[in-house]
Coordinates of C-alpha atoms and ligand atoms in Angstrom, one line a residue:
M158 CA 3.5 -17.4 22.2
K159 CA 2.5 -15.6 19.0
L160 CA 1.9 -11.9 19.2
L161 CA -1.8 -12.0 18.2
E162 CA -2.8 -15.4 19.7
N163 CA -6.4 -15.4 21.0
K164 CA -7.0 -12.1 19.2
R165 CA -9.8 -11.6 16.7
G166 CA -9.7 -8.9 14.1
L167 CA -11.9 -7.4 11.4
V168 CA -10.2 -6.5 8.1
V169 CA -11.9 -3.9 5.9
G170 CA -10.2 -3.3 2.5
V171 CA -9.0 -6.5 0.9
A172 CA -9.7 -6.3 -2.9
N173 CA -7.2 -8.9 -4.1
A174 CA -3.9 -10.5 -3.3
H175 CA -2.1 -7.2 -4.0
S176 CA -4.0 -5.3 -1.4
I177 CA -2.1 -3.8 1.5
A178 CA -4.9 -5.2 3.7
W179 CA -4.0 -8.7 2.4
G180 CA -0.4 -8.2 3.5
I181 CA -1.6 -7.1 6.9
S182 CA -4.0 -10.1 7.1
Q183 CA -1.2 -12.6 6.3
A184 CA 1.1 -11.0 8.9
C185 CA -1.7 -11.1 11.5
H186 CA -2.6 -14.7 10.6
Q187 CA 1.1 -15.7 11.0
Q188 CA 0.9 -14.2 14.5
G189 CA -2.1 -16.3 15.4
A190 CA -5.0 -13.9 14.9
E191 CA -8.5 -15.1 13.9
L192 CA -9.8 -12.8 11.1
A193 CA -13.1 -11.7 9.7
F194 CA -13.2 -10.0 6.3
T195 CA -15.5 -7.6 4.5
Y196 CA -15.7 -7.0 0.7
L197 CA -17.2 -4.1 -1.1
N198 CA -19.4 -5.8 -3.7
E199 CA -20.2 -9.1 -5.4
S200 CA -17.4 -8.9 -8.0
L201 CA -14.8 -8.4 -5.3
E202 CA -16.3 -11.1 -3.2
K203 CA -15.0 -13.6 -5.8
R204 CA -11.5 -12.5 -5.0
V205 CA -11.8 -11.9 -1.3
R206 CA -13.7 -15.1 -0.3
P207 CA -11.0 -17.6 -1.4
L208 CA -8.2 -15.4 0.1
A209 CA -10.1 -15.2 3.4
E210 CA -10.9 -18.9 3.4
S211 CA -7.2 -19.7 2.9
L212 CA -6.6 -18.1 6.3
N213 CA -9.5 -20.2 7.8
S214 CA -11.8 -17.2 8.1
T215 CA -15.4 -18.1 9.0
L216 CA -16.9 -14.6 8.7
I217 CA -16.7 -13.0 5.2
I218 CA -19.4 -10.3 4.7
P219 CA -20.3 -7.4 2.5
C220 CA -19.7 -3.8 3.7
D221 CA -19.9 -0.5 1.8
V222 CA -18.4 2.0 4.3
A223 CA -20.2 4.8 2.4
Q224 CA -23.6 3.4 3.5
D225 CA -24.7 3.6 7.1
S226 CA -27.2 0.7 6.6
S227 CA -24.4 -1.5 5.3
L228 CA -22.2 -0.6 8.3
Q229 CA -25.1 -1.4 10.6
Q230 CA -25.6 -4.9 9.0
M231 CA -21.9 -5.6 9.2
R232 CA -21.9 -4.7 12.9
E233 CA -24.8 -7.0 13.6
Q234 CA -23.0 -9.9 11.9
V235 CA -19.7 -9.2 13.7
E236 CA -21.6 -9.0 17.0
K237 CA -22.9 -12.6 16.5
W238 CA -19.3 -13.7 15.6
G239 CA -18.1 -12.3 19.0
P240 CA -16.0 -9.5 20.5
L241 CA -13.1 -7.9 18.5
D242 CA -9.5 -7.1 19.5
F243 CA -8.6 -5.1 16.4
V244 CA -9.9 -3.5 13.3
V245 CA -8.0 -2.7 10.1
H246 CA -9.3 0.2 7.9
A247 CA -7.6 0.0 4.5
V248 CA -10.1 1.8 2.4
A249 CA -9.9 4.8 0.0
F250 CA -11.6 6.0 -3.1
A251 CA -11.6 9.1 -5.4
Q252 CA -12.9 9.6 -8.9
R253 CA -10.3 8.9 -11.5
E254 CA -10.5 12.4 -12.9
D255 CA -9.7 13.9 -9.5
L256 CA -6.3 12.0 -9.4
D257 CA -5.0 13.7 -12.5
G258 CA -4.0 17.3 -13.3
R259 CA -4.7 20.2 -11.0
F260 CA -6.2 19.9 -7.5
I261 CA -7.9 23.3 -8.1
D262 CA -10.2 21.5 -10.7
T263 CA -11.6 19.1 -8.1
S264 CA -15.5 19.2 -8.3
R265 CA -17.6 19.6 -5.2
E266 CA -19.0 16.1 -5.7
G267 CA -15.5 14.6 -6.3
F268 CA -14.3 16.2 -3.0
R269 CA -17.3 14.9 -1.1
I270 CA -16.9 11.4 -2.4
A271 CA -13.1 11.2 -1.7
L272 CA -13.5 12.6 1.9
D273 CA -16.6 10.5 2.6
V274 CA -15.2 7.1 1.5
S275 CA -11.5 7.7 2.5
A276 CA -11.8 9.7 5.7
Y277 CA -15.3 9.8 7.2
S278 CA -15.5 6.0 6.8
L279 CA -12.9 5.6 9.6
V280 CA -15.1 7.6 12.0
A281 CA -18.2 5.5 10.9
L282 CA -16.3 2.2 11.2
A283 CA -14.9 3.1 14.6
K284 CA -18.5 4.0 15.8
A285 CA -19.9 0.8 14.3
C286 CA -17.2 -1.3 16.2
E287 CA -17.5 0.7 19.5
G288 CA -18.8 -1.8 22.0
L289 CA -17.6 -4.7 20.0
L290 CA -13.9 -3.9 20.7
R291 CA -12.6 -5.3 23.9
P292 CA -10.5 -3.0 26.2
G293 CA -6.9 -3.2 24.9
G294 CA -8.3 -3.1 21.4
S295 CA -6.6 -1.4 18.5
I296 CA -7.7 0.3 15.3
V297 CA -5.2 0.9 12.4
A298 CA -5.9 2.9 9.3
L299 CA -3.7 3.3 6.2
T300 CA -2.5 6.8 5.1
Y301 CA 0.1 8.2 2.7
Y302 CA 2.7 11.0 2.9
G303 CA 0.5 13.0 0.4
A304 CA -1.4 14.0 3.5
Q305 CA 1.6 16.1 4.6
K306 CA 3.3 17.2 1.3
V307 CA 2.0 17.9 -2.2
M308 CA 2.4 14.9 -4.4
R309 CA 1.7 15.3 -8.1
N310 CA -1.7 13.8 -9.1
Y311 CA -2.5 12.7 -5.5
N312 CA -4.6 15.9 -5.2
V313 CA -8.0 15.4 -3.4
M314 CA -6.7 12.1 -1.9
G315 CA -4.0 14.1 -0.1
V316 CA -6.7 16.2 1.5
A317 CA -8.7 13.2 2.4
K318 CA -5.6 11.6 4.0
A319 CA -5.0 14.8 6.0
A320 CA -8.6 14.5 7.3
L321 CA -8.0 10.8 8.0
E322 CA -4.8 11.5 10.0
A323 CA -6.6 14.2 12.1
S324 CA -9.5 11.8 12.6
V325 CA -7.0 9.2 14.0
R326 CA -6.0 11.7 16.6
Y327 CA -9.6 12.7 17.6
L328 CA -10.7 9.1 17.7
A329 CA -7.7 8.2 19.8
A330 CA -8.8 10.9 22.3
D331 CA -12.4 9.7 22.3
M332 CA -11.6 5.9 22.6
G333 CA -8.6 6.1 24.9
P334 CA -10.7 6.1 28.1
Q335 CA -12.1 2.7 27.0
N336 CA -8.4 1.5 26.5
I337 CA -8.9 1.4 22.7
R338 CA -6.0 2.7 20.6
V339 CA -6.2 4.3 17.2
N340 CA -3.2 4.7 14.9
A341 CA -2.3 5.0 11.3
I342 CA 0.4 3.6 9.1
S343 CA 1.7 5.9 6.4
A344 CA 2.9 3.4 3.8
G345 CA 5.2 4.1 0.9
P346 CA 3.8 3.6 -2.6
I347 CA 2.9 0.0 -3.5
K348 CA 1.4 -1.2 -6.8
T349 CA -2.2 -2.1 -5.9
L350 CA -5.6 -1.8 -7.6
S351 CA -6.2 1.7 -6.1
A352 CA -2.7 2.9 -6.9
K353 CA -3.5 2.2 -10.6
G354 CA -6.0 5.0 -10.5
I355 CA -3.3 7.6 -9.8
R356 CA -1.9 9.0 -13.0
D357 CA 1.9 8.4 -13.4
F358 CA 1.9 6.2 -10.3
N359 CA 5.0 4.3 -11.7
D360 CA 6.9 7.6 -11.6
M361 CA 6.0 8.0 -8.0
L362 CA 7.1 4.5 -7.3
R363 CA 10.5 4.9 -9.1
H364 CA 11.2 8.3 -7.4
A365 CA 10.4 7.0 -3.9
G366 CA 12.5 3.9 -4.5
E367 CA 15.5 6.0 -5.6
K368 CA 15.2 8.7 -2.9
A369 CA 14.4 6.5 0.2
P370 CA 17.3 5.8 2.6
L371 CA 16.8 2.1 2.1
Q372 CA 17.0 2.7 -1.7
R373 CA 13.9 0.6 -2.5
N374 CA 10.2 0.6 -2.1
V375 CA 8.4 -1.0 0.8
E376 CA 6.5 -4.3 0.4
C377 CA 3.0 -5.2 1.6
M378 CA 4.3 -7.7 4.1
E379 CA 6.5 -5.0 5.7
V380 CA 3.4 -2.9 6.2
G381 CA 1.8 -6.1 7.6
K382 CA 4.6 -6.6 10.1
S383 CA 4.4 -3.0 11.3
A384 CA 0.6 -3.4 11.6
V385 CA 1.1 -6.5 13.8
Y386 CA 3.1 -4.2 16.2
L387 CA 0.3 -1.6 16.2
L388 CA -2.5 -4.2 16.6
S389 CA -0.7 -6.2 19.3
D390 CA 0.1 -5.5 22.9
L391 CA 3.6 -4.5 21.9
S392 CA 2.3 -1.0 21.2
S393 CA 0.0 -0.8 24.3
G394 CA 1.3 2.7 25.1
V395 CA 1.0 4.1 21.6
T396 CA -2.1 5.9 20.3
G397 CA -3.0 8.7 17.9
E398 CA 0.3 8.2 16.0
V399 CA 1.1 8.2 12.3
H400 CA 3.8 5.5 11.8
Y401 CA 5.8 5.7 8.6
V402 CA 6.6 2.5 6.8
D403 CA 8.1 3.9 3.7
C404 CA 11.8 2.8 3.7
G405 CA 12.5 6.3 5.3
Y406 CA 11.4 8.3 2.3
N407 CA 9.6 10.9 4.4
L408 CA 12.7 12.1 6.2
M409 CA 14.7 13.2 3.1
G410 CA 15.1 16.8 2.0
M411 CA 17.3 17.5 -0.9
Ligands
LIG56 P1 -6.7 -1.7 -2.8 O1 -7.4 -1.2 -4.0 O2 -6.2 -3.1 -2.8 O3 -7.6 -1.4 -1.5 C1 -8.6 -0.4 -1.4 C2 -9.8 -1.0 -0.8 O4 -10.8 0.0 -0.6 C3 -10.5 -2.0 -1.8 O5 -10.6 -3.3 -1.1 C4 -11.8 -1.5 -2.0 O6 -12.8 -2.5 -2.2 C5 -12.0 -0.6 -0.8 N1 -13.1 0.3 -0.9 C6 -13.2 1.4 -1.8 N2 -14.4 2.0 -1.6 C7 -15.1 1.3 -0.6 C8 -16.3 1.4 0.1 N3 -17.2 2.4 -0.3 N4 -16.6 0.5 1.1 C9 -15.8 -0.5 1.4 N5 -14.6 -0.6 0.8 C10 -14.2 0.2 -0.1 O7 -5.5 -0.6 -2.6 P2 -4.5 -0.4 -1.4 O8 -3.4 0.4 -2.0 O9 -4.2 -1.7 -0.7 O10 -5.3 0.6 -0.4 C11 -5.5 0.3 0.9 C12 -5.3 1.5 1.8 O11 -3.9 1.8 1.7 C13 -6.0 2.8 1.3 O12 -6.4 3.6 2.4 C14 -4.9 3.5 0.5 O13 -5.1 4.9 0.4 C15 -3.7 3.2 1.5 N6 -2.4 3.4 0.9 C16 -2.0 2.9 -0.3 C17 -0.7 3.1 -0.8 C18 -0.3 2.6 -2.1 O14 0.7 3.1 -2.6 N7 -0.9 1.6 -2.6 C19 0.2 3.9 0.0 C20 -0.2 4.4 1.2 C21 -1.5 4.2 1.7

């Protein structure tokens, strides 16, 4: 029996074949899950639709998590599709100028956008999916160690990830009585579309690969396999956690 057989999940955050959400989708599909996908806009639809169809997905719909009306339309379409067992939130955005230089220079609007799209969106998505998720359901969000420690150029996104991690705990407390779990995976750096927006990302990647106990960087499919654990009944007693999938980087001091 596969770990996600007879389970149906919604994946929010595939942009292309390099997306962490795509690694998670492939791992979930291998374990028997039936998946629905969202895409941000028409230009990304061109990339997301063929990927989703390659996993036999029948529900591929637009969703801008910064728009309540878009979340509401997404909810209505998912509701027609049927009940959910899990939701993957792999969404983040900050203005390019706020991922460079000094955090102190972040504008009010830049701060608002980063926190809205990267952190509040988890709360809004959880709310939109409440009632669609069956008891035993699981929500997984993606975070980064920059929530806990200062990472050069990560800046406002570190603050947004700190808010996301705290939101995971508060949502876990709210949804626990319905037997719905909420966790986060803190992934090590991976070269994706979003990562390209961070200045000197290649330095980050090289440093993490050298310093991590496993002496390399993590791969998308490894994040995917850990997500399968958190999305499946294997982790039925785990909620409100931030699970590091970073080749051990976070535990190293000097
Ligand atoms: P990615 O660019 O492939 O994915 C980011 C996704 O966010 C895209 O699909 C984009 O369309 C979506 N998005 C942005 N604004 C949106 C909006 N308003 N509404 C709906 N979707 C929106 O990059 P990724 O690195 O796979 O990022 C996925 C998640 O993983 C993010 O939360 C990111 O912070 C996190 N993460 C990434 C790394 C890394 O090194 N790449 C490490 C740790 C955590």
